[in-house]
Coordinates of C-alpha atoms and ligand atoms in Angstrom, one line a residue:
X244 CA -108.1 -3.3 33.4
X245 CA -111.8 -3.6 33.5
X246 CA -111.9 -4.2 37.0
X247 CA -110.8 -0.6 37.5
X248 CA -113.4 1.2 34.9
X249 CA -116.2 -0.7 36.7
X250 CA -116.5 1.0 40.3
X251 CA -117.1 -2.1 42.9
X252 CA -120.1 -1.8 44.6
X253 CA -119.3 -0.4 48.6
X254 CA -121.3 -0.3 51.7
X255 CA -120.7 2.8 53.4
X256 CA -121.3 1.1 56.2
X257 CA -119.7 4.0 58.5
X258 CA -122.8 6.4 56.8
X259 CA -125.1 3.3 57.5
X260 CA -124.2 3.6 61.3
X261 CA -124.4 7.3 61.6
X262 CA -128.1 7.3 60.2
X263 CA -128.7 4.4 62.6
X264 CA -127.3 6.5 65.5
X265 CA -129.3 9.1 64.2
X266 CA -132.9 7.2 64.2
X267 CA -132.0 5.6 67.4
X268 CA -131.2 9.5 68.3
X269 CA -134.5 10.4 67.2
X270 CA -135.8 7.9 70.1
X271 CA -138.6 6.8 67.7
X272 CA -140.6 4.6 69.3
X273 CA -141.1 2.1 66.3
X274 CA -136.9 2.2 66.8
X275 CA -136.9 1.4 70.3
X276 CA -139.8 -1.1 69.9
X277 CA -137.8 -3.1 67.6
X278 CA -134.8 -2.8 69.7
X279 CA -136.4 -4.1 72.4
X280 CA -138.0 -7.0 70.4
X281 CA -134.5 -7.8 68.9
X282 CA -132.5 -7.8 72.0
X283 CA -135.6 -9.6 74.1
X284 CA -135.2 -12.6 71.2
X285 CA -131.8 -12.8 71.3
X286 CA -131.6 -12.6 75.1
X287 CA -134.3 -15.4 75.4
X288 CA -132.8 -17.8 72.4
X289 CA -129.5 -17.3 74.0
X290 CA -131.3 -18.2 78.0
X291 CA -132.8 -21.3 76.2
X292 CA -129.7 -22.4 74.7
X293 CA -127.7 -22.5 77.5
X294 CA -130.2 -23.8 79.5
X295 CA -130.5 -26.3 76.9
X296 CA -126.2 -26.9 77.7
X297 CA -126.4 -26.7 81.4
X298 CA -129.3 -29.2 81.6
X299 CA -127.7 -31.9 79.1
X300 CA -124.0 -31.3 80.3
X301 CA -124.2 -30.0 83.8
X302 CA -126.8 -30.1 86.3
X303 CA -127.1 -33.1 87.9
X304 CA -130.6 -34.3 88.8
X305 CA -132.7 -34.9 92.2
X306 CA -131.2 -37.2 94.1
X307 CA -133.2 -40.8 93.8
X308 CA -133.2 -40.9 97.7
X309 CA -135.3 -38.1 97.9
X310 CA -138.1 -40.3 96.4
X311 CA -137.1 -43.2 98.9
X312 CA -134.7 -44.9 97.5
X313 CA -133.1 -47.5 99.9
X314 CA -135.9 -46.6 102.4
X315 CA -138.7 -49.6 101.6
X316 CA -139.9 -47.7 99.3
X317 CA -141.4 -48.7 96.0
X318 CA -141.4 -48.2 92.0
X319 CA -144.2 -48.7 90.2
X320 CA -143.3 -49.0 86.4
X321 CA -146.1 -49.6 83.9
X322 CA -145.1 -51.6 80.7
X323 CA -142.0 -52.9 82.4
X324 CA -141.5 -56.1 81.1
X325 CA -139.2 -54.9 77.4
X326 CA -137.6 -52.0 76.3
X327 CA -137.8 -48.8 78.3
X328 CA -140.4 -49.4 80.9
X329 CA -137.7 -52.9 81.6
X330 CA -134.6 -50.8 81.9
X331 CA -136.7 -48.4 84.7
X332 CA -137.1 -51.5 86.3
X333 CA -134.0 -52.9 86.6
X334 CA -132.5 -49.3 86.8
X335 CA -134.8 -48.0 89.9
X336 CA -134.1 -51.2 91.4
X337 CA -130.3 -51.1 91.2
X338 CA -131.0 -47.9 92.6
X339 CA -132.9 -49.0 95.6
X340 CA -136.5 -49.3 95.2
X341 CA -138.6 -52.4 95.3
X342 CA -140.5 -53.1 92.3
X343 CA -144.0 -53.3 90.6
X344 CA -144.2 -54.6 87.1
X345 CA -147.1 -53.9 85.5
X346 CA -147.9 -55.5 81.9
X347 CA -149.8 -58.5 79.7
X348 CA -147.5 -61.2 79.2
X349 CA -146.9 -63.3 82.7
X350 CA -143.8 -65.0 81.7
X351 CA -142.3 -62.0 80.7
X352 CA -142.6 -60.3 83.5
X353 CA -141.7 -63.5 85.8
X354 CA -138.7 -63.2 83.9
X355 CA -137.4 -59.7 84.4
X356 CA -138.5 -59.9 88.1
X357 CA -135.9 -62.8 88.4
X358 CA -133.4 -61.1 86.3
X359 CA -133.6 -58.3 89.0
X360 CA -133.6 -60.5 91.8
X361 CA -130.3 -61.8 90.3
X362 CA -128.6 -58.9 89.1
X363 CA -129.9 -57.3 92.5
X364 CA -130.7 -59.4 95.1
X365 CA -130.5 -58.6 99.0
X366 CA -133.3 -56.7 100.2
X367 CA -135.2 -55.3 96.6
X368 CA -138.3 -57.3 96.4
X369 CA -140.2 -57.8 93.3
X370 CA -143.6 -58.2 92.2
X371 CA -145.6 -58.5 88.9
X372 CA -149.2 -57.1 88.2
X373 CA -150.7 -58.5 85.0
X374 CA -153.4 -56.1 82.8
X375 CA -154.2 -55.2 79.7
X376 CA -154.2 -51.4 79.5
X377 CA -156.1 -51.7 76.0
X378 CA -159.1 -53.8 77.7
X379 CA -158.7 -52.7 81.4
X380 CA -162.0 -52.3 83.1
X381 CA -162.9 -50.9 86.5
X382 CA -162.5 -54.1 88.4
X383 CA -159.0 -54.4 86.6
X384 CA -158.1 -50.8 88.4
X385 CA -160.0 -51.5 91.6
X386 CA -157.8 -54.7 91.7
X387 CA -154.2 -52.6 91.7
X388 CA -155.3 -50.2 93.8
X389 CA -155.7 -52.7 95.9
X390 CA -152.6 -54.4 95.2
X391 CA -150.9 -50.6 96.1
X392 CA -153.2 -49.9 99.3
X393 CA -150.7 -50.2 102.4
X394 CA -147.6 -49.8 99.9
X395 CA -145.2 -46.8 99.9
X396 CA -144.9 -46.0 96.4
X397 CA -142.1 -43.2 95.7
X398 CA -141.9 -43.8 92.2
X399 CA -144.4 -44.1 89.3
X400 CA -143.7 -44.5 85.6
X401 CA -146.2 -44.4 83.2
X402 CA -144.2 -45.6 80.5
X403 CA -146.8 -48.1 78.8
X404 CA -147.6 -46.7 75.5
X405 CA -148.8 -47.9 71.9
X406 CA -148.2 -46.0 69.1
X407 CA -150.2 -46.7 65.5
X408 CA -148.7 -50.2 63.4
X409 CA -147.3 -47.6 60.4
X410 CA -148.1 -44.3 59.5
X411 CA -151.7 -44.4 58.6
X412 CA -154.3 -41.4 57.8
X413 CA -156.7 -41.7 60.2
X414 CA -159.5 -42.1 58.0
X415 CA -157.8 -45.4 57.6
X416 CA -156.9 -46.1 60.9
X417 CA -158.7 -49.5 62.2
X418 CA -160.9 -48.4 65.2
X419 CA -159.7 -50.4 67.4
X420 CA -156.0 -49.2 67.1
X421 CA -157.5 -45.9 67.5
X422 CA -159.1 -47.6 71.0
X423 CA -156.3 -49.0 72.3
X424 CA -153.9 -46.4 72.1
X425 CA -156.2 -43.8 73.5
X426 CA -156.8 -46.8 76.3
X427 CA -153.1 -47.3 76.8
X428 CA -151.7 -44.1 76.3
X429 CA -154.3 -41.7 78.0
X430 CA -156.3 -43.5 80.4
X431 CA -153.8 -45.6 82.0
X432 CA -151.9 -43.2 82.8
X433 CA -154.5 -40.7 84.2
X434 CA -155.8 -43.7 86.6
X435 CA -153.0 -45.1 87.3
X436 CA -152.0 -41.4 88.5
X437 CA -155.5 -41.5 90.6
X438 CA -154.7 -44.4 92.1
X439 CA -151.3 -43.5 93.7
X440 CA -151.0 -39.8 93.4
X441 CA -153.1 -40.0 97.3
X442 CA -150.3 -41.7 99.0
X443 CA -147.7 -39.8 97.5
X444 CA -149.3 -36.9 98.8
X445 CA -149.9 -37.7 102.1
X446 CA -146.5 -38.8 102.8
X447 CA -145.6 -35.6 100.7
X448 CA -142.4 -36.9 98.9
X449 CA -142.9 -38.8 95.0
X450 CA -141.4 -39.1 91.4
X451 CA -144.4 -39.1 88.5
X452 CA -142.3 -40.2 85.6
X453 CA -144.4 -39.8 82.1
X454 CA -143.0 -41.2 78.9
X455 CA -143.6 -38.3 76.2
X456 CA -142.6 -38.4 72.7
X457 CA -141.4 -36.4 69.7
X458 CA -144.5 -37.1 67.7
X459 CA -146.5 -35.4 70.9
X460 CA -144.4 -32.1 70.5
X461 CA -145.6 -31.2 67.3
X462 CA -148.7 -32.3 65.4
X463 CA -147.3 -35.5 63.4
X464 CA -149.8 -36.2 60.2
X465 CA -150.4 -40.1 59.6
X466 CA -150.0 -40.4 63.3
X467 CA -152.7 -38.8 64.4
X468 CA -154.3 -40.3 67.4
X469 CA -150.9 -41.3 68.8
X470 CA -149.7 -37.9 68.1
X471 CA -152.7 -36.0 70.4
X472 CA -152.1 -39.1 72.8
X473 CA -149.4 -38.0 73.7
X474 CA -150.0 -34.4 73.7
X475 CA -152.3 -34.9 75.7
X476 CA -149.4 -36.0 78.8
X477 CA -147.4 -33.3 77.7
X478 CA -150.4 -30.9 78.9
X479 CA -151.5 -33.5 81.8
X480 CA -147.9 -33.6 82.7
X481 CA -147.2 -30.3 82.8
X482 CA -150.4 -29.0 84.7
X483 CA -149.9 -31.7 87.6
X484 CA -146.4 -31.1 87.7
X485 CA -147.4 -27.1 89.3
X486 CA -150.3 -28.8 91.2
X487 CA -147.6 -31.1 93.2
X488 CA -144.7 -29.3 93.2
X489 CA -145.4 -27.4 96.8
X490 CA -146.6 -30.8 98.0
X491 CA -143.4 -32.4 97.8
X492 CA -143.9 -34.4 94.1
X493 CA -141.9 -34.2 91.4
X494 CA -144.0 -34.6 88.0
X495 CA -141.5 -35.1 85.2
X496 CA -142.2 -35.3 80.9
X497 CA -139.5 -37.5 79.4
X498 CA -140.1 -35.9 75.6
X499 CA -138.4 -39.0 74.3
X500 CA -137.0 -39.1 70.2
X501 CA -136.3 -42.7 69.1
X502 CA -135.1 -45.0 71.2
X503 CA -134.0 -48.5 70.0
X504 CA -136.8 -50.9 70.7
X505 CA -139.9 -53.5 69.2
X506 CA -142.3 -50.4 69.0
X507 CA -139.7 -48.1 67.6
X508 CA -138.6 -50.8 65.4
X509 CA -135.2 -49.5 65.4
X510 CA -132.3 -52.0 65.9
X511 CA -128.8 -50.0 65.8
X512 CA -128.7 -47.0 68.3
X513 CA -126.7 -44.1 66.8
X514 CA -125.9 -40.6 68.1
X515 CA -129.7 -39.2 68.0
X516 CA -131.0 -43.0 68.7
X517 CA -129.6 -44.9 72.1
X518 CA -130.4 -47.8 73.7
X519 CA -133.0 -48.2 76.5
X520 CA -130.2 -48.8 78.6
X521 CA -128.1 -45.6 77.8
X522 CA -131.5 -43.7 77.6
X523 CA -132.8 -44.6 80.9
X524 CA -129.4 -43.7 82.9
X525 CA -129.7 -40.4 81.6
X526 CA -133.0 -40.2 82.2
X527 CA -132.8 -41.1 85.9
X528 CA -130.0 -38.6 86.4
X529 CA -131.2 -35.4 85.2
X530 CA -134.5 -36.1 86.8
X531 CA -136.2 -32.5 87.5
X532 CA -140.1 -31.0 87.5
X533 CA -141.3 -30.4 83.9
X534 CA -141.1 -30.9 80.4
X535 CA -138.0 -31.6 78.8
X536 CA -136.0 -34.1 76.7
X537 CA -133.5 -35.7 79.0
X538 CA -131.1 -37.1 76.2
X539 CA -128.6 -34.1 75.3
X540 CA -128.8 -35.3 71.3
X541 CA -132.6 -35.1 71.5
X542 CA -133.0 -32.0 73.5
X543 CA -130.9 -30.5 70.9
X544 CA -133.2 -31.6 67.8
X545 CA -136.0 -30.4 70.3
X546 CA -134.3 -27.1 70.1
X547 CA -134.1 -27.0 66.6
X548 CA -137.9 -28.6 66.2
X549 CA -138.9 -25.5 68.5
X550 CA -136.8 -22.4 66.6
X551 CA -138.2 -23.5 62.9
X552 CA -142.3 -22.1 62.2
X553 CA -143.9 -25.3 62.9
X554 CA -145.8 -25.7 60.2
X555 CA -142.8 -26.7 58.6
X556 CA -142.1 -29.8 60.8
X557 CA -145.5 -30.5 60.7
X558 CA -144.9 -30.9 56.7
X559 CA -141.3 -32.5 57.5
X560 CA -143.1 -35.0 59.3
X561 CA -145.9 -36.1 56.6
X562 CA -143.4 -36.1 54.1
X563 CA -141.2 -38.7 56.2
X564 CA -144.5 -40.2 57.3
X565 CA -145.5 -41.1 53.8
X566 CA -141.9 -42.3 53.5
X567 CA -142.1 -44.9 56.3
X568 CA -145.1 -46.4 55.2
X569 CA -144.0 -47.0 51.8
X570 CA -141.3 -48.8 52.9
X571 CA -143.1 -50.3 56.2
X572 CA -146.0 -51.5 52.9
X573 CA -143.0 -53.1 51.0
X574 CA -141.6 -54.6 53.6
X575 CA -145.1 -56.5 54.3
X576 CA -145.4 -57.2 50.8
X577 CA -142.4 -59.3 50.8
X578 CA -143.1 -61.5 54.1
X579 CA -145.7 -62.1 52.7
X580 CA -144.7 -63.5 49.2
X581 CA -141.8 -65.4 51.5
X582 CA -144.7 -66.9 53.5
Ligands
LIG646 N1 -139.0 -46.4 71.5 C1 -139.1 -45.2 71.1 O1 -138.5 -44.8 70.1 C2 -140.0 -44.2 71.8 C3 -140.0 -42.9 71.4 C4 -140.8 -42.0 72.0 C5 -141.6 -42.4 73.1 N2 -141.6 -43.7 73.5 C6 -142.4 -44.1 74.6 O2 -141.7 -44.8 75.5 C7 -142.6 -45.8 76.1 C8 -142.0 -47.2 76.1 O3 -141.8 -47.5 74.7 P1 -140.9 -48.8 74.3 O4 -140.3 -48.4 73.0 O5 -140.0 -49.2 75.4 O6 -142.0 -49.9 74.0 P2 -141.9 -51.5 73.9 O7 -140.4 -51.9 73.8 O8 -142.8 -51.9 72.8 O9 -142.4 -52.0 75.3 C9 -143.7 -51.8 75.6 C10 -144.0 -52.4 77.0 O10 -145.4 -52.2 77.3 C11 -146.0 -53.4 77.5 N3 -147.4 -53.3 77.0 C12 -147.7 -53.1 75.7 N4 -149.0 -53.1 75.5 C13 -149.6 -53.2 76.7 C14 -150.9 -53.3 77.2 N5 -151.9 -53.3 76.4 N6 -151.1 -53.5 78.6 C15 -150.0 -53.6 79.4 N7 -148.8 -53.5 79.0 C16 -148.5 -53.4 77.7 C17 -145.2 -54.4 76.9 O11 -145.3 -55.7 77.5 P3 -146.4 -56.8 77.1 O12 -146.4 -57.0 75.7 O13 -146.0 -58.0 77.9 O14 -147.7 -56.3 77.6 C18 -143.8 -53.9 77.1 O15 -143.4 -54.2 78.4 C19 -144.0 -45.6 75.4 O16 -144.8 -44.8 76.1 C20 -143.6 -44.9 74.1 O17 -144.6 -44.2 73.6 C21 -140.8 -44.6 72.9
LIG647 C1 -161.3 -43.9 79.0 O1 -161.9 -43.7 80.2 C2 -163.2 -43.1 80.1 C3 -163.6 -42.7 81.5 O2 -163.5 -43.8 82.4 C4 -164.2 -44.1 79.5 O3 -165.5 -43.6 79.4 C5 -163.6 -44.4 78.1 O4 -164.4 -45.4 77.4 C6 -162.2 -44.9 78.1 N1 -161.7 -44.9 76.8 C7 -161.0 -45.9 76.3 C8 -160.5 -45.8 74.9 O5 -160.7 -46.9 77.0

């Protein structure tokens, strides 16, 4: 048979070994310095990963009571009238916190207040703070830090955010979309931090709560400005969090992947996708200092977003980028004609 004139190719994988042995003999230090390089990456992939398990699965987070839950104390939650910044709300005050809901639209507000008053009730008091983070002014922040002066606040969440209408290049990004979410996204949350960081350290206990997203993690073309925006609280985040920590406050980064809701535009929660409702449980039970994504199906694409080079997400994320807006283009087209 031919099989048995041609000689199969072999490994001699036992002489393979020996020379192996024998380099390794040798003690050469290029040897031992990849060695040590090899067994330092697998030994740090392997940490991450099952810290990655243990954090999703396992540990359970800081209790809410260290933060003053059921003691008076309050939540402030920015953007809290729809989506996630509503489910905090409700959330922090089924847990025991009074509430501060910060956002534009009065009657929304009115109405989640009163939707917590019912669901709640007994001693959880609400209250609503109206302002436009894209046109807030000095007076506008003078006027809740006023609002907070002789309040306990144990909880802040800068969740307010805007992110761009569709995937735009920035070049043709209308300026005052690139205002706004630099308005909304940066600077409310660094004064709204100013304005009740004090308190929480003098009565050295406190929750900072900072919406991050996926499109912060890694440099997302088309998104630009929302992209660096939220960067930028990763870094913020992450810096304060050190800063606090020995005086009693915990400074979490929710690095958030899609969630169902009017700015994510996303209807039908799926595996990778939940609803704010889901998201925000999870959230509020693995809470802990630092940067992370909370939601075990997102902090394993963050895993794999962090092991590939990221140039090539960067170029994953342009190429789904120029996808959206095609379709977000057609979709306009078509209202549109129907109007
Ligand atoms: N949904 C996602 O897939 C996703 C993914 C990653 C990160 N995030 C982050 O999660 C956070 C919440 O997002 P979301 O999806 O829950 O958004 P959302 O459903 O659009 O809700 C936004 C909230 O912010 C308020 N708001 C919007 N503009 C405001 C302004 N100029 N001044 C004051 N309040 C304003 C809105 O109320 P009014 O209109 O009444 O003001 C609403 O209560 C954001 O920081 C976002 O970047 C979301
Ligand atoms: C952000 O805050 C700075 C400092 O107060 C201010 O100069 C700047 O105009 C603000 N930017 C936006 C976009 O609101």
């Amino acid at each position: 048979m031919a099989s048995t004139m041609i000689p199969a190719p072999h490994l001699d994988v036992r002489g393979v070994l020996q020379s192996v042995r024998n380099e390794a003999n040798t003690r050469s230090p290029l040897f031992l310095a990849l060695f040590t390089l090899g067994a330092f990456t697998a030994a740090s992939a392997l940490w991450s990963f099952s810290r990655l398990l243990l954090r999703a699965f396992i540990l359970p987070g800081v209790n809410l009571r260290k933060f003053g839950a059921k003691k008076g104390s309050w939540a402030v939650v920015t953007g809290a009238s729809d989506g996630i910044g509503r489910e905090f709300a409700v959330q922090l005050a089924k847990a025991g916190f009074n509430i501060l809901l910060a956002a534009r639209n009065p009657e929304k507000l009115s109405s989640v207040a009163l939707e917590i008053q019912e669901k709640v009730g007994g001693d959880i008091q609400t209250d609503t703070f109206i302002i436009d983070f894209a046109h807030a002014d000095n007076s506008a922040y003078e006027s809740l830090a006023s609002k907070l002066q002789n309040i306990d606040v144990g909880v802040l969440v800068n969740n307010v955010g805007k992110s761009h209408d569709m995937p735009t290049d920035f070049v043709d990004t209308p300026a005052d979309e690139i205002h706004d979410i630099l308005a909304i996204n940066v600077n409310a949350t660094v004064r709204v931090t100013e304005i009740i960081v004090p308190g929480m350290v003098s009565r050295r206990r406190g929750l900072i709560l900072n919406m991050g997203s996926f499109a912060g993690a890694a440099p997302s073309p088309m998104l630009a400005t929302y992209s660096a925006s939220k960067a930028f609280l990763a870094t913020f985040s992450a810096a304060l969090a050190t800063e606090l920590k020995p005086k009693g406050i915990t400074v979490e980064h929710a690095n958030t992947y899609f969630v169902v809701s009017a700015m994510s535009k996303i209807r039908r929660p799926s595996a990778l996708i939940p609803l704010p409702r889901t998201y925000v449980r999870t959230v509020l039970s693995t809470i802990r200092p630092g940067n992370f994504a909370p939601y075990w199906s997102h902090s394993l694409l963050d895993y794999v977003m962090h092991s590939v080079p990221e140039s090539l997400v960067v170029a994953y994320e342009h190429m789904l980028h120029k996808d959206i807006r095609k379709r977000a283009l057609r979709k306009r087209e078509r209202q549109a004609k129907k109007a």
